[in-house]
Amino acid sequence: MSELLAPVDLLLPLRDLRARAAEEAAGEHWLDALLLTCAAGQVVEDLVHRSRSTLDRAAEHLPVGRARLAGPVLGGAATAARALHRARRPTRQLVADRQRVLALSVDLAHAYLSEEAGEPPAPPVARSLARRAAALAAPSRALDGADDRVLRLPACFRSFDQHPADVVELVRSFAADATLDRPILVVGVRTSGSYLGPLAAAAAQRLGARSVDLITVRPGERLDAHQRAAVGALGGGTALVVDDPPVSGEAIARAADELCRAGLAPARVVLLLASDAPDGSLPTALDRFPRHVLVPTQWHLPRRLTPDAVQAEVARLLPLHQKLADVSVLDPGALDRDGRDHRRVWLAATLHDEDSGHDRAALVVAQAVGIGFFGRHAVAVAERLGSAAATVLGFDDGVLFQVVTGDEGDVRPGPPRPEAAGAYAAARGQALPVPLDRAATLRGRQAVWEVAAELVGRSTGRLDPLLRLTMVSPVVRALLRTDSPSIIDGRTWHRTWLRTSEGGRKLDVAEGAFSNHDLACNDAAYDVAASSSPGVDGGALARARATYEAATGQRVEAARWALLRLVHAWDQRRAGRLDAVSWGPEVSRVLAELVGEVALDVSVAPGASGGWVALDVDGVLETGVLGGSTPGTAGATALRALIAHGHRVVPCTGRGAAEVAARVAAWGLPGAVAEYGSTIVLAGQDEPVDLRDDAGRAAIERLRAHLAADPGVVVDPGHRFGVRAW
């Protein structure tokens, strides 16, 4: 058997998907051949339906108000354009290719499930599958023209803990309550449905279903002629809808509604879904459809991630002369899972070496990382990183086992030192280079450059829909261009670090770069910009940046640095780690540092001895932008001139002390008056000067407590010495 596929870069283009699917089928690696073929099918399906066109994106960007009718008009135009696109001859050829890919994916799923059941495909069947996969890789006028299109990663088998066995269990549950004599149409909701669908279809065939067909749909897109025909051919049969565990359920409901518009009654649209909820409940948006649900305790991978199961597997993976002793289960609390991230088991133990008799403290971590080559990607990355990552013990069926011994550092996870984060990002960039920055070519996928363009585009007001597509996006992409693309970490802010004498080791080295959170990026500087939570002392990030620049010999330009930091703040806000109240101050902090680096010569300010100049901030020195505020051209010019002429500039504002301190540091000012005169911030001093007397402090705290007790009042946490509330 040939070596199993373990790619470092998962942004695979169609040409690679086709070629590698043929190689894996020839090697009888049925799971990887299946995953690659499903990925190719997703790309082809999106090409057929012209998913996420420029018209779609323009419609999404339109503001409300006077332009409220323009969005539906553009949306309708996008639908019409898709219909015309599907009627073209090249698209009809793509449809034929799609059908070949779907049929092959079902048969590869059948081969994989048979092998898992101890009944591998007979040699003639294996050779036939290899020939069909090779035909998919053969030159094709329709497919060759789209060879640069990149797959969409399936959250189900990459970011979530789903496993093919879960799909089989759901189909078994359906079969127990239904007759398999009637036709079945499996409907995969793209993207994950492109991977779950073939497995569900193959599982139904293996259970004896007489007629099984497969289509995949993207919510919001109309069925094409072939898909409508597949629905019409059901007669009295059933459509089985498969997708990820739902959050709101809206996407699945829209896909199911499209089947109903094609003539199916809701009672004949059956949902096969895993649920994150302990009780197996689904969102109310799906209430009108019958369902079969897999509760978390029934999922395949979580059942493998119990302390006893992990300890037994680690004992098998360790060298014969090494044994685990004194094993205890750690409870890292919030470090264990972040939302719907992979499950982990942490074991603290003693690693006994029978040859030397030495004992060492060890931290063993087992976590789901994805199945097939999606999971082996984590092994490939960790091995490339060497001492920067935890040592890999092994990978088996979606679970990665790693160990760090006590003489290498603390066995408890925690945040890295800033310099360690910068060094890690530099070392990672050098260890994991890629020849092409594919993330920069992605559109409609929430890549880092797209989110940055969205944030900047908002500042153009009503012109955003026009300017973002024509001007803002090209400029932002140029600013974020990197000459040394690499596979980033994407989760350097996370606390799963182990401190060592050399700086730090990272546990989840392959979780963030290719995940359901999007933010594709091939710029290692993003890992530096995102290595701490928003609101952390800007000096810490500056040290991380300086370490990175020294290690790589490459400067991170000021505008690029600011954009990367804003994207990280946006990501933290959508995840709920940065609240709406703190968004504006964080934006202002980033922009203040940008102004200080680009527009001001802060080296002259510390020695200033001229007259004192007090400047108001909001509406005078600064103006609102991106939800925060920053000096515009006039404000920055005035500030620069005052500093250059030796004046001692002191901002006087109602803003919070921490916000003001960031400006003082970024602009090289001697100090500032903050929070409506209740405190003074002095350069180089960690704590602001409290100007209140004891009675004033007590009164302020009584007022703060009184307002905070009212559920209709928001008290700004950024004000320590005064109270700002609304």
PDB file of N, CA and C in Angstrom, residues 441-526:
ATOM      1  N   THR A 441      -6.755  34.641  -3.537  1.00  0.00           N
ATOM      2  CA  THR A 441      -7.591  34.474  -4.731  1.00  0.00           C
ATOM      3  C   THR A 441      -9.035  34.141  -4.396  1.00  0.00           C
ATOM      4  N   LEU A 442      -9.328  33.864  -3.119  1.00  0.00           N
ATOM      5  CA  LEU A 442     -10.676  33.453  -2.729  1.00  0.00           C
ATOM      6  C   LEU A 442     -11.613  34.649  -2.721  1.00  0.00           C
ATOM      7  N   ARG A 443     -12.840  34.426  -3.160  1.00  0.00           N
ATOM      8  CA  ARG A 443     -13.865  35.459  -3.139  1.00  0.00           C
ATOM      9  C   ARG A 443     -15.155  34.859  -2.589  1.00  0.00           C
ATOM     10  N   GLY A 444     -15.836  35.648  -1.779  1.00  0.00           N
ATOM     11  CA  GLY A 444     -17.074  35.168  -1.183  1.00  0.00           C
ATOM     12  C   GLY A 444     -16.864  34.114  -0.128  1.00  0.00           C
ATOM     13  N   ARG A 445     -15.673  34.065   0.483  1.00  0.00           N
ATOM     14  CA  ARG A 445     -15.349  33.004   1.431  1.00  0.00           C
ATOM     15  C   ARG A 445     -14.886  33.560   2.777  1.00  0.00           C
ATOM     16  N   GLN A 446     -15.041  34.856   3.015  1.00  0.00           N
ATOM     17  CA  GLN A 446     -14.585  35.489   4.259  1.00  0.00           C
ATOM     18  C   GLN A 446     -13.108  35.223   4.526  1.00  0.00           C
ATOM     19  N   ALA A 447     -12.298  35.344   3.477  1.00  0.00           N
ATOM     20  CA  ALA A 447     -10.856  35.326   3.682  1.00  0.00           C
ATOM     21  C   ALA A 447     -10.463  36.585   4.447  1.00  0.00           C
ATOM     22  N   VAL A 448      -9.267  36.603   5.008  1.00  0.00           N
ATOM     23  CA  VAL A 448      -8.829  37.755   5.792  1.00  0.00           C
ATOM     24  C   VAL A 448      -8.891  39.030   4.961  1.00  0.00           C
ATOM     25  N   TRP A 449      -8.460  38.968   3.704  1.00  0.00           N
ATOM     26  CA  TRP A 449      -8.470  40.181   2.894  1.00  0.00           C
ATOM     27  C   TRP A 449      -9.903  40.660   2.639  1.00  0.00           C
ATOM     28  N   GLU A 450     -10.852  39.731   2.506  1.00  0.00           N
ATOM     29  CA  GLU A 450     -12.243  40.134   2.267  1.00  0.00           C
ATOM     30  C   GLU A 450     -12.850  40.812   3.489  1.00  0.00           C
ATOM     31  N   VAL A 451     -12.568  40.279   4.667  1.00  0.00           N
ATOM     32  CA  VAL A 451     -13.085  40.900   5.892  1.00  0.00           C
ATOM     33  C   VAL A 451     -12.472  42.282   6.069  1.00  0.00           C
ATOM     34  N   ALA A 452     -11.179  42.413   5.779  1.00  0.00           N
ATOM     35  CA  ALA A 452     -10.536  43.724   5.868  1.00  0.00           C
ATOM     36  C   ALA A 452     -11.179  44.708   4.906  1.00  0.00           C
ATOM     37  N   ALA A 453     -11.477  44.259   3.693  1.00  0.00           N
ATOM     38  CA  ALA A 453     -12.123  45.133   2.718  1.00  0.00           C
ATOM     39  C   ALA A 453     -13.524  45.527   3.174  1.00  0.00           C
ATOM     40  N   GLU A 454     -14.219  44.597   3.816  1.00  0.00           N
ATOM     41  CA  GLU A 454     -15.549  44.912   4.338  1.00  0.00           C
ATOM     42  C   GLU A 454     -15.464  45.977   5.421  1.00  0.00           C
ATOM     43  N   LEU A 455     -14.496  45.856   6.324  1.00  0.00           N
ATOM     44  CA  LEU A 455     -14.353  46.828   7.400  1.00  0.00           C
ATOM     45  C   LEU A 455     -14.006  48.203   6.856  1.00  0.00           C
ATOM     46  N   VAL A 456     -13.092  48.253   5.908  1.00  0.00           N
ATOM     47  CA  VAL A 456     -12.720  49.541   5.316  1.00  0.00           C
ATOM     48  C   VAL A 456     -13.871  50.097   4.491  1.00  0.00           C
ATOM     49  N   GLY A 457     -14.564  49.209   3.769  1.00  0.00           N
ATOM     50  CA  GLY A 457     -15.658  49.663   2.915  1.00  0.00           C
ATOM     51  C   GLY A 457     -16.771  50.351   3.680  1.00  0.00           C
ATOM     52  N   ARG A 458     -16.973  49.941   4.929  1.00  0.00           N
ATOM     53  CA  ARG A 458     -18.045  50.562   5.718  1.00  0.00           C
ATOM     54  C   ARG A 458     -17.829  52.059   5.895  1.00  0.00           C
ATOM     55  N   SER A 459     -16.573  52.497   5.881  1.00  0.00           N
ATOM     56  CA  SER A 459     -16.286  53.913   6.099  1.00  0.00           C
ATOM     57  C   SER A 459     -16.679  54.775   4.913  1.00  0.00           C
ATOM     58  N   THR A 460     -17.009  54.155   3.770  1.00  0.00           N
ATOM     59  CA  THR A 460     -17.407  54.938   2.593  1.00  0.00           C
ATOM     60  C   THR A 460     -18.905  55.201   2.552  1.00  0.00           C
ATOM     61  N   GLY A 461     -19.642  54.746   3.563  1.00  0.00           N
ATOM     62  CA  GLY A 461     -21.070  55.045   3.665  1.00  0.00           C
ATOM     63  C   GLY A 461     -21.871  54.424   2.545  1.00  0.00           C
ATOM     64  N   ARG A 462     -22.732  55.234   1.921  1.00  0.00           N
ATOM     65  CA  ARG A 462     -23.641  54.710   0.898  1.00  0.00           C
ATOM     66  C   ARG A 462     -22.915  54.268  -0.364  1.00  0.00           C
ATOM     67  N   LEU A 463     -21.685  54.720  -0.527  1.00  0.00           N
ATOM     68  CA  LEU A 463     -20.926  54.320  -1.711  1.00  0.00           C
ATOM     69  C   LEU A 463     -20.270  52.953  -1.549  1.00  0.00           C
ATOM     70  N   ASP A 464     -20.426  52.359  -0.375  1.00  0.00           N
ATOM     71  CA  ASP A 464     -19.777  51.087  -0.097  1.00  0.00           C
ATOM     72  C   ASP A 464     -20.029  50.025  -1.162  1.00  0.00           C
ATOM     73  N   PRO A 465     -21.286  49.766  -1.596  1.00  0.00           N
ATOM     74  CA  PRO A 465     -21.509  48.689  -2.573  1.00  0.00           C
ATOM     75  C   PRO A 465     -20.728  48.886  -3.860  1.00  0.00           C
ATOM     76  N   LEU A 466     -20.600  50.134  -4.284  1.00  0.00           N
ATOM     77  CA  LEU A 466     -19.873  50.408  -5.526  1.00  0.00           C
ATOM     78  C   LEU A 466     -18.371  50.398  -5.298  1.00  0.00           C
ATOM     79  N   LEU A 467     -17.916  51.122  -4.272  1.00  0.00           N
ATOM     80  CA  LEU A 467     -16.490  51.301  -4.074  1.00  0.00           C
ATOM     81  C   LEU A 467     -15.806  50.041  -3.558  1.00  0.00           C
ATOM     82  N   ARG A 468     -16.514  49.222  -2.789  1.00  0.00           N
ATOM     83  CA  ARG A 468     -15.856  48.032  -2.250  1.00  0.00           C
ATOM     84  C   ARG A 468     -15.414  47.094  -3.361  1.00  0.00           C
ATOM     85  N   LEU A 469     -16.271  46.897  -4.338  1.00  0.00           N
ATOM     86  CA  LEU A 469     -15.941  45.970  -5.413  1.00  0.00           C
ATOM     87  C   LEU A 469     -14.936  46.561  -6.391  1.00  0.00           C
ATOM     88  N   THR A 470     -15.014  47.872  -6.627  1.00  0.00           N
ATOM     89  CA  THR A 470     -14.199  48.478  -7.678  1.00  0.00           C
ATOM     90  C   THR A 470     -12.888  49.067  -7.183  1.00  0.00           C
ATOM     91  N   MET A 471     -12.857  49.554  -5.932  1.00  0.00           N
ATOM     92  CA  MET A 471     -11.670  50.247  -5.455  1.00  0.00           C
ATOM     93  C   MET A 471     -11.125  49.689  -4.138  1.00  0.00           C
ATOM     94  N   VAL A 472     -12.010  49.546  -3.148  1.00  0.00           N
ATOM     95  CA  VAL A 472     -11.532  49.170  -1.817  1.00  0.00           C
ATOM     96  C   VAL A 472     -10.882  47.788  -1.832  1.00  0.00           C
ATOM     97  N   SER A 473     -11.566  46.806  -2.389  1.00  0.00           N
ATOM     98  CA  SER A 473     -11.029  45.440  -2.369  1.00  0.00           C
ATOM     99  C   SER A 473      -9.675  45.337  -3.064  1.00  0.00           C
ATOM    100  N   PRO A 474      -9.494  45.917  -4.270  1.00  0.00           N
ATOM    101  CA  PRO A 474      -8.161  45.838  -4.885  1.00  0.00           C
ATOM    102  C   PRO A 474      -7.074  46.500  -4.051  1.00  0.00           C
ATOM    103  N   VAL A 475      -7.393  47.652  -3.425  1.00  0.00           N
ATOM    104  CA  VAL A 475      -6.385  48.340  -2.611  1.00  0.00           C
ATOM    105  C   VAL A 475      -6.042  47.513  -1.375  1.00  0.00           C
ATOM    106  N   VAL A 476      -7.064  46.973  -0.712  1.00  0.00           N
ATOM    107  CA  VAL A 476      -6.820  46.172   0.494  1.00  0.00           C
ATOM    108  C   VAL A 476      -6.016  44.925   0.149  1.00  0.00           C
ATOM    109  N   ARG A 477      -6.350  44.277  -0.948  1.00  0.00           N
ATOM    110  CA  ARG A 477      -5.581  43.086  -1.349  1.00  0.00           C
ATOM    111  C   ARG A 477      -4.126  43.441  -1.597  1.00  0.00           C
ATOM    112  N   ALA A 478      -3.887  44.603  -2.193  1.00  0.00           N
ATOM    113  CA  ALA A 478      -2.504  45.028  -2.444  1.00  0.00           C
ATOM    114  C   ALA A 478      -1.778  45.302  -1.126  1.00  0.00           C
ATOM    115  N   LEU A 479      -2.470  45.932  -0.164  1.00  0.00           N
ATOM    116  CA  LEU A 479      -1.847  46.234   1.123  1.00  0.00           C
ATOM    117  C   LEU A 479      -1.514  44.960   1.900  1.00  0.00           C
ATOM    118  N   LEU A 480      -2.346  43.929   1.731  1.00  0.00           N
ATOM    119  CA  LEU A 480      -2.160  42.687   2.481  1.00  0.00           C
ATOM    120  C   LEU A 480      -1.332  41.651   1.721  1.00  0.00           C
ATOM    121  N   ARG A 481      -0.761  42.041   0.623  1.00  0.00           N
ATOM    122  CA  ARG A 481       0.046  41.111  -0.163  1.00  0.00           C
ATOM    123  C   ARG A 481       1.289  40.701   0.615  1.00  0.00           C
ATOM    124  N   THR A 482       1.606  39.418   0.572  1.00  0.00           N
ATOM    125  CA  THR A 482       2.820  38.917   1.216  1.00  0.00           C
ATOM    126  C   THR A 482       3.721  38.264   0.182  1.00  0.00           C
ATOM    127  N   ASP A 483       5.002  38.506   0.304  1.00  0.00           N
ATOM    128  CA  ASP A 483       5.963  37.899  -0.624  1.00  0.00           C
ATOM    129  C   ASP A 483       6.404  36.514  -0.164  1.00  0.00           C
ATOM    130  N   SER A 484       6.018  36.137   1.054  1.00  0.00           N
ATOM    131  CA  SER A 484       6.434  34.840   1.601  1.00  0.00           C
ATOM    132  C   SER A 484       5.210  34.103   2.147  1.00  0.00           C
ATOM    133  N   PRO A 485       4.327  33.635   1.274  1.00  0.00           N
ATOM    134  CA  PRO A 485       3.121  32.953   1.770  1.00  0.00           C
ATOM    135  C   PRO A 485       3.464  31.653   2.485  1.00  0.00           C
ATOM    136  N   SER A 486       2.668  31.338   3.490  1.00  0.00           N
ATOM    137  CA  SER A 486       2.894  30.114   4.262  1.00  0.00           C
ATOM    138  C   SER A 486       1.573  29.673   4.878  1.00  0.00           C
ATOM    139  N   ILE A 487       1.579  28.513   5.493  1.00  0.00           N
ATOM    140  CA  ILE A 487       0.402  27.995   6.182  1.00  0.00           C
ATOM    141  C   ILE A 487       0.400  28.555   7.599  1.00  0.00           C
ATOM    142  N   ILE A 488      -0.565  29.397   7.900  1.00  0.00           N
ATOM    143  CA  ILE A 488      -0.602  30.049   9.206  1.00  0.00           C
ATOM    144  C   ILE A 488      -1.246  29.136  10.245  1.00  0.00           C
ATOM    145  N   ASP A 489      -1.173  29.566  11.487  1.00  0.00           N
ATOM    146  CA  ASP A 489      -1.808  28.844  12.588  1.00  0.00           C
ATOM    147  C   ASP A 489      -3.282  29.219  12.693  1.00  0.00           C
ATOM    148  N   GLY A 490      -3.564  30.517  12.735  1.00  0.00           N
ATOM    149  CA  GLY A 490      -4.943  30.994  12.784  1.00  0.00           C
ATOM    150  C   GLY A 490      -5.549  31.034  14.165  1.00  0.00           C
ATOM    151  N   ARG A 491      -4.839  30.467  15.170  1.00  0.00           N
ATOM    152  CA  ARG A 491      -5.373  30.455  16.541  1.00  0.00           C
ATOM    153  C   ARG A 491      -4.280  30.780  17.552  1.00  0.00           C
ATOM    154  N   THR A 492      -3.386  31.672  17.197  1.00  0.00           N
ATOM    155  CA  THR A 492      -2.304  32.005  18.121  1.00  0.00           C
ATOM    156  C   THR A 492      -2.818  32.721  19.362  1.00  0.00           C
ATOM    157  N   TRP A 493      -4.011  33.303  19.296  1.00  0.00           N
ATOM    158  CA  TRP A 493      -4.590  33.959  20.464  1.00  0.00           C
ATOM    159  C   TRP A 493      -5.056  32.940  21.504  1.00  0.00           C
ATOM    160  N   HIS A 494      -5.270  31.707  21.093  1.00  0.00           N
ATOM    161  CA  HIS A 494      -5.826  30.696  21.984  1.00  0.00           C
ATOM    162  C   HIS A 494      -4.821  30.329  23.069  1.00  0.00           C
ATOM    163  N   ARG A 495      -5.336  29.895  24.206  1.00  0.00           N
ATOM    164  CA  ARG A 495      -4.480  29.648  25.367  1.00  0.00           C
ATOM    165  C   ARG A 495      -3.858  28.251  25.382  1.00  0.00           C
ATOM    166  N   THR A 496      -3.969  27.507  24.299  1.00  0.00           N
ATOM    167  CA  THR A 496      -3.406  26.157  24.296  1.00  0.00           C
ATOM    168  C   THR A 496      -1.925  26.203  23.931  1.00  0.00           C
ATOM    169  N   TRP A 497      -1.155  26.910  24.752  1.00  0.00           N
ATOM    170  CA  TRP A 497       0.297  26.978  24.649  1.00  0.00           C
ATOM    171  C   TRP A 497       0.913  26.333  25.898  1.00  0.00           C
ATOM    172  N   LEU A 498       2.105  25.825  25.750  1.00  0.00           N
ATOM    173  CA  LEU A 498       2.865  25.317  26.882  1.00  0.00           C
ATOM    174  C   LEU A 498       4.158  26.117  26.960  1.00  0.00           C
ATOM    175  N   ARG A 499       4.382  26.744  28.081  1.00  0.00           N
ATOM    176  CA  ARG A 499       5.595  27.550  28.232  1.00  0.00           C
ATOM    177  C   ARG A 499       6.810  26.639  28.431  1.00  0.00           C
ATOM    178  N   THR A 500       7.882  26.953  27.726  1.00  0.00           N
ATOM    179  CA  THR A 500       9.116  26.188  27.847  1.00  0.00           C
ATOM    180  C   THR A 500      10.281  27.148  28.017  1.00  0.00           C
ATOM    181  N   SER A 501      11.447  26.582  28.290  1.00  0.00           N
ATOM    182  CA  SER A 501      12.632  27.430  28.447  1.00  0.00           C
ATOM    183  C   SER A 501      12.984  28.135  27.151  1.00  0.00           C
ATOM    184  N   GLU A 502      12.601  27.532  26.006  1.00  0.00           N
ATOM    185  CA  GLU A 502      12.870  28.154  24.714  1.00  0.00           C
ATOM    186  C   GLU A 502      11.818  29.188  24.339  1.00  0.00           C
ATOM    187  N   GLY A 503      10.699  29.234  25.038  1.00  0.00           N
ATOM    188  CA  GLY A 503       9.659  30.211  24.719  1.00  0.00           C
ATOM    189  C   GLY A 503       8.268  29.637  24.818  1.00  0.00           C
ATOM    190  N   GLY A 504       7.949  28.627  24.008  1.00  0.00           N
ATOM    191  CA  GLY A 504       6.608  28.061  24.057  1.00  0.00           C
ATOM    192  C   GLY A 504       6.401  27.001  23.002  1.00  0.00           C
ATOM    193  N   ARG A 505       5.493  26.088  23.300  1.00  0.00           N
ATOM    194  CA  ARG A 505       5.090  25.067  22.327  1.00  0.00           C
ATOM    195  C   ARG A 505       3.589  25.157  22.161  1.00  0.00           C
ATOM    196  N   LYS A 506       3.137  24.852  20.969  1.00  0.00           N
ATOM    197  CA  LYS A 506       1.735  25.010  20.637  1.00  0.00           C
ATOM    198  C   LYS A 506       1.102  23.630  20.498  1.00  0.00           C
ATOM    199  N   LEU A 507      -0.129  23.494  21.000  1.00  0.00           N
ATOM    200  CA  LEU A 507      -0.829  22.219  20.891  1.00  0.00           C
ATOM    201  C   LEU A 507      -1.675  22.142  19.625  1.00  0.00           C
ATOM    202  N   ASP A 508      -2.596  23.093  19.463  1.00  0.00           N
ATOM    203  CA  ASP A 508      -3.516  23.016  18.321  1.00  0.00           C
ATOM    204  C   ASP A 508      -2.934  23.765  17.124  1.00  0.00           C
ATOM    205  N   VAL A 509      -1.912  23.176  16.512  1.00  0.00           N
ATOM    206  CA  VAL A 509      -1.172  23.864  15.451  1.00  0.00           C
ATOM    207  C   VAL A 509      -1.870  23.811  14.100  1.00  0.00           C
ATOM    208  N   ALA A 510      -2.945  23.048  13.989  1.00  0.00           N
ATOM    209  CA  ALA A 510      -3.585  22.891  12.680  1.00  0.00           C
ATOM    210  C   ALA A 510      -5.093  23.081  12.759  1.00  0.00           C
ATOM    211  N   GLU A 511      -5.557  23.822  13.759  1.00  0.00           N
ATOM    212  CA  GLU A 511      -6.994  23.983  13.942  1.00  0.00           C
ATOM    213  C   GLU A 511      -7.559  25.205  13.224  1.00  0.00           C
ATOM    214  N   GLY A 512      -6.787  26.289  13.158  1.00  0.00           N
ATOM    215  CA  GLY A 512      -7.364  27.558  12.741  1.00  0.00           C
ATOM    216  C   GLY A 512      -7.210  27.920  11.286  1.00  0.00           C
ATOM    217  N   ALA A 513      -6.162  27.421  10.631  1.00  0.00           N
ATOM    218  CA  ALA A 513      -5.885  27.874   9.265  1.00  0.00           C
ATOM    219  C   ALA A 513      -6.963  27.441   8.283  1.00  0.00           C
ATOM    220  N   PHE A 514      -7.518  26.257   8.470  1.00  0.00           N
ATOM    221  CA  PHE A 514      -8.537  25.721   7.561  1.00  0.00           C
ATOM    222  C   PHE A 514      -9.711  25.246   8.403  1.00  0.00           C
ATOM    223  N   SER A 515     -10.630  26.136   8.687  1.00  0.00           N
ATOM    224  CA  SER A 515     -11.706  25.785   9.609  1.00  0.00           C
ATOM    225  C   SER A 515     -13.027  26.373   9.155  1.00  0.00           C
ATOM    226  N   ASN A 516     -14.084  26.019   9.895  1.00  0.00           N
ATOM    227  CA  ASN A 516     -15.404  26.547   9.590  1.00  0.00           C
ATOM    228  C   ASN A 516     -15.508  28.035   9.899  1.00  0.00           C
ATOM    229  N   HIS A 517     -14.503  28.606  10.571  1.00  0.00           N
ATOM    230  CA  HIS A 517     -14.504  30.037  10.866  1.00  0.00           C
ATOM    231  C   HIS A 517     -13.986  30.855   9.690  1.00  0.00           C
ATOM    232  N   ASP A 518     -13.601  30.195   8.605  1.00  0.00           N
ATOM    233  CA  ASP A 518     -13.062  30.864   7.413  1.00  0.00           C
ATOM    234  C   ASP A 518     -11.772  31.608   7.763  1.00  0.00           C
ATOM    235  N   LEU A 519     -11.662  32.881   7.356  1.00  0.00           N
ATOM    236  CA  LEU A 519     -10.463  33.693   7.584  1.00  0.00           C
ATOM    237  C   LEU A 519      -9.222  33.026   6.993  1.00  0.00           C
ATOM    238  N   ALA A 520      -9.361  32.559   5.744  1.00  0.00           N
ATOM    239  CA  ALA A 520      -8.203  31.998   5.058  1.00  0.00           C
ATOM    240  C   ALA A 520      -7.149  33.085   4.886  1.00  0.00           C
ATOM    241  N   CYS A 521      -5.899  32.706   5.080  1.00  0.00           N
ATOM    242  CA  CYS A 521      -4.807  33.669   4.996  1.00  0.00           C
ATOM    243  C   CYS A 521      -3.507  32.896   4.869  1.00  0.00           C
ATOM    244  N   ASN A 522      -2.568  33.416   4.085  1.00  0.00           N
ATOM    245  CA  ASN A 522      -1.254  32.793   3.959  1.00  0.00           C
ATOM    246  C   ASN A 522      -0.147  33.737   4.407  1.00  0.00           C
ATOM    247  N   ASP A 523      -0.487  34.689   5.269  1.00  0.00           N
ATOM    248  CA  ASP A 523       0.479  35.663   5.761  1.00  0.00           C
ATOM    249  C   ASP A 523       0.772  35.381   7.231  1.00  0.00           C
ATOM    250  N   ALA A 524       1.994  34.952   7.535  1.00  0.00           N
ATOM    251  CA  ALA A 524       2.353  34.621   8.916  1.00  0.00           C
ATOM    252  C   ALA A 524       2.231  35.821   9.842  1.00  0.00           C
ATOM    253  N   ALA A 525       2.266  37.029   9.301  1.00  0.00           N
ATOM    254  CA  ALA A 525       2.115  38.216  10.141  1.00  0.00           C
ATOM    255  C   ALA A 525       0.741  38.256  10.803  1.00  0.00           C
ATOM    256  N   TYR A 526      -0.254  37.598  10.193  1.00  0.00           N
ATOM    257  CA  TYR A 526      -1.570  37.552  10.832  1.00  0.00           C
ATOM    258  C   TYR A 526      -1.488  36.806  12.164  1.00  0.00           C
TER     259      TYR A 526
END
